mmCIF file of C-alpha atoms and ligand atoms in Angstrom:
data_model
loop_
_atom_site.group_PDB
_atom_site.id
_atom_site.type_symbol
_atom_site.label_atom_id
_atom_site.label_comp_id
_atom_site.label_asym_id
_atom_site.label_seq_id
_atom_site.Cartn_x
_atom_site.Cartn_y
_atom_site.Cartn_z
ATOM 1 C CA MET A 114 123.777 79.171 -113.636
ATOM 2 C CA ILE A 115 122.334 80.964 -110.617
ATOM 3 C CA GLY A 116 122.213 84.734 -110.758
ATOM 4 C CA ARG A 117 121.063 87.373 -108.307
ATOM 5 C CA LEU A 118 119.841 86.612 -104.807
ATOM 6 C CA ASN A 119 116.165 87.478 -105.285
ATOM 7 C CA HIS A 120 115.129 87.145 -101.643
ATOM 8 C CA VAL A 121 115.659 85.490 -98.302
ATOM 9 C CA ALA A 122 112.400 84.190 -96.807
ATOM 10 C CA ILE A 123 111.849 84.234 -93.060
ATOM 11 C CA ALA A 124 108.911 82.333 -91.591
ATOM 12 C CA VAL A 125 107.336 84.092 -88.618
ATOM 13 C CA PRO A 126 104.468 83.321 -86.237
ATOM 14 C CA ASP A 127 103.216 86.953 -86.227
ATOM 15 C CA ILE A 128 103.807 88.854 -89.455
ATOM 16 C CA ALA A 129 102.439 92.185 -88.165
ATOM 17 C CA LYS A 130 104.921 92.109 -85.296
ATOM 18 C CA ALA A 131 107.779 91.085 -87.589
ATOM 19 C CA ALA A 132 106.900 93.786 -90.152
ATOM 20 C CA ALA A 133 106.760 96.430 -87.403
ATOM 21 C CA MET A 134 110.186 95.333 -86.156
ATOM 22 C CA TYR A 135 111.704 95.629 -89.630
ATOM 23 C CA ARG A 136 110.016 99.010 -90.210
ATOM 24 C CA ASP A 137 110.445 100.664 -86.820
ATOM 25 C CA THR A 138 113.564 99.061 -85.327
ATOM 26 C CA LEU A 139 115.590 98.269 -88.451
ATOM 27 C CA GLY A 140 114.250 101.235 -90.454
ATOM 28 C CA ALA A 141 113.465 99.225 -93.583
ATOM 29 C CA ASP A 142 111.038 99.827 -96.470
ATOM 30 C CA VAL A 143 108.208 97.387 -95.647
ATOM 31 C CA SER A 144 105.271 96.471 -97.922
ATOM 32 C CA GLU A 145 101.689 95.813 -96.929
ATOM 33 C CA LYS A 146 100.700 92.267 -95.949
ATOM 34 C CA VAL A 147 99.455 90.273 -98.951
ATOM 35 C CA PRO A 148 97.453 87.040 -98.515
ATOM 36 C CA GLN A 149 98.615 84.358 -100.988
ATOM 37 C CA PRO A 150 95.938 81.668 -100.583
ATOM 38 C CA ASP A 151 97.368 79.591 -103.456
ATOM 39 C CA HIS A 152 100.589 79.257 -101.456
ATOM 40 C CA GLY A 153 99.145 78.917 -97.935
ATOM 41 C CA VAL A 154 100.983 81.979 -96.672
ATOM 42 C CA SER A 155 100.669 85.710 -96.176
ATOM 43 C CA THR A 156 103.692 87.732 -97.253
ATOM 44 C CA VAL A 157 105.318 91.038 -96.440
ATOM 45 C CA PHE A 158 108.248 92.181 -98.550
ATOM 46 C CA ILE A 159 111.116 94.139 -97.085
ATOM 47 C CA ASN A 160 112.819 96.040 -99.904
ATOM 48 C CA LEU A 161 116.548 96.386 -99.354
ATOM 49 C CA PRO A 162 118.935 98.153 -101.764
ATOM 50 C CA ASN A 163 120.394 94.882 -103.071
ATOM 51 C CA THR A 164 117.704 92.254 -102.415
ATOM 52 C CA LYS A 165 114.461 91.553 -100.560
ATOM 53 C CA ILE A 166 113.435 89.826 -97.377
ATOM 54 C CA GLU A 167 110.137 87.927 -97.655
ATOM 55 C CA LEU A 168 108.312 87.502 -94.356
ATOM 56 C CA LEU A 169 105.975 84.492 -94.390
ATOM 57 C CA GLU A 170 103.099 83.766 -92.013
ATOM 58 C CA PRO A 171 100.899 80.651 -92.277
ATOM 59 C CA LEU A 172 97.524 81.158 -93.980
ATOM 60 C CA GLY A 173 94.750 78.588 -93.714
ATOM 61 C CA GLU A 174 94.909 74.858 -93.052
ATOM 62 C CA GLY A 175 97.909 72.837 -94.123
ATOM 63 C CA SER A 176 100.221 75.794 -94.702
ATOM 64 C CA PRO A 177 103.582 74.632 -96.089
ATOM 65 C CA ILE A 178 105.356 76.574 -93.325
ATOM 66 C CA ALA A 179 103.265 75.248 -90.389
ATOM 67 C CA LYS A 180 105.666 72.401 -89.542
ATOM 68 C CA PHE A 181 108.677 74.684 -89.824
ATOM 69 C CA LEU A 182 107.119 77.028 -87.247
ATOM 70 C CA GLU A 183 106.310 74.101 -84.947
ATOM 71 C CA ARG A 184 110.043 73.364 -84.897
ATOM 72 C CA ASN A 185 111.099 77.036 -84.848
ATOM 73 C CA GLY A 186 108.686 78.847 -82.570
ATOM 74 C CA ASP A 187 110.352 82.258 -82.905
ATOM 75 C CA GLY A 188 110.538 81.952 -86.693
ATOM 76 C CA GLY A 189 113.657 81.498 -88.773
ATOM 77 C CA VAL A 190 115.206 81.525 -92.237
ATOM 78 C CA HIS A 191 112.961 79.288 -94.351
ATOM 79 C CA HIS A 192 114.466 79.480 -97.848
ATOM 80 C CA ILE A 193 116.675 81.503 -100.147
ATOM 81 C CA CYS A 194 115.723 82.370 -103.709
ATOM 82 C CA TYR A 195 118.149 82.640 -106.613
ATOM 83 C CA GLU A 196 117.260 83.942 -110.052
ATOM 84 C CA VAL A 197 117.933 81.838 -113.133
ATOM 85 C CA ASP A 198 117.609 82.870 -116.781
ATOM 86 C CA ASP A 199 115.846 79.667 -117.863
ATOM 87 C CA ILE A 200 114.058 77.731 -115.155
ATOM 88 C CA LEU A 201 113.405 74.617 -117.265
ATOM 89 C CA ALA A 202 117.036 74.403 -118.379
ATOM 90 C CA ALA A 203 118.091 74.873 -114.739
ATOM 91 C CA ARG A 204 115.738 72.105 -113.599
ATOM 92 C CA ASP A 205 116.968 69.707 -116.260
ATOM 93 C CA LYS A 206 120.624 70.319 -115.396
ATOM 94 C CA LEU A 207 119.983 69.928 -111.666
ATOM 95 C CA THR A 208 117.995 66.716 -111.980
ATOM 96 C CA ALA A 209 120.625 65.306 -114.379
ATOM 97 C CA ASP A 210 123.175 66.046 -111.620
ATOM 98 C CA GLY A 211 121.040 64.142 -109.073
ATOM 99 C CA ALA A 212 119.401 67.059 -107.243
ATOM 100 C CA ARG A 213 115.805 66.627 -106.148
ATOM 101 C CA VAL A 214 113.110 69.081 -107.209
ATOM 102 C CA LEU A 215 110.156 69.234 -104.806
ATOM 103 C CA GLY A 216 106.577 68.546 -105.893
ATOM 104 C CA SER A 217 105.717 67.603 -109.461
ATOM 105 C CA GLY A 218 108.901 69.096 -110.890
ATOM 106 C CA GLU A 219 106.877 71.561 -112.952
ATOM 107 C CA PRO A 220 107.376 75.264 -112.146
ATOM 108 C CA LYS A 221 104.530 77.032 -110.332
ATOM 109 C CA ILE A 222 103.758 80.723 -110.371
ATOM 110 C CA GLY A 223 105.346 82.151 -107.220
ATOM 111 C CA ALA A 224 104.588 85.123 -105.001
ATOM 112 C CA HIS A 225 106.048 87.550 -107.574
ATOM 113 C CA GLY A 226 104.042 86.195 -110.506
ATOM 114 C CA LYS A 227 107.020 84.364 -112.036
ATOM 115 C CA PRO A 228 107.703 80.622 -112.416
ATOM 116 C CA VAL A 229 109.458 79.069 -109.406
ATOM 117 C CA LEU A 230 110.757 75.681 -108.286
ATOM 118 C CA PHE A 231 111.962 74.452 -104.901
ATOM 119 C CA LEU A 232 114.982 72.188 -104.415
ATOM 120 C CA HIS A 233 115.426 69.630 -101.652
ATOM 121 C CA PRO A 234 117.374 71.088 -98.684
ATOM 122 C CA LYS A 235 119.346 67.858 -98.221
ATOM 123 C CA ASP A 236 120.946 68.420 -101.622
ATOM 124 C CA PHE A 237 121.891 72.072 -100.887
ATOM 125 C CA CYS A 238 123.715 72.343 -97.562
ATOM 126 C CA GLY A 239 120.563 71.996 -95.483
ATOM 127 C CA THR A 240 118.958 75.028 -97.127
ATOM 128 C CA LEU A 241 115.644 75.016 -98.974
ATOM 129 C CA VAL A 242 116.424 76.709 -102.303
ATOM 130 C CA GLU A 243 113.857 78.438 -104.518
ATOM 131 C CA LEU A 244 114.709 79.159 -108.140
ATOM 132 C CA GLU A 245 112.838 81.972 -109.841
ATOM 133 C CA GLN A 246 112.806 82.745 -113.543
ATOM 134 C CA ALA A 247 114.493 86.150 -113.847
HETATM 135 CO CO1 CO B 489 110.320 82.698 -101.798
#
């Protein structure tokens, strides 16, 4: 069911510093910072030949990554995103198998303008999983 690894998201306390490290130290292709107020984060995308890294910094009150950064002061891997051909079919199969979908269970439009869902980390080896419609 799952296809390509779309991205690995890393939550960071200082996205400018993290972006500079990826650009200058690791020599990566780094995008501009984009505020995503609907998602409570700012993002920077690191474009790698085979996938992307998504840097996330909290934006505004009640950011969904604020608690994660309280526990992980230096930042850390926050979620991984797999592509699926049909996000509703994927959701229905997963919930039938007992997996928990976060929130209302209805896909939202994610940072790339495509429908996404998040799956409970306790059901997936301690890893928050994002599914994105390919
Ligand atoms: Co993501």
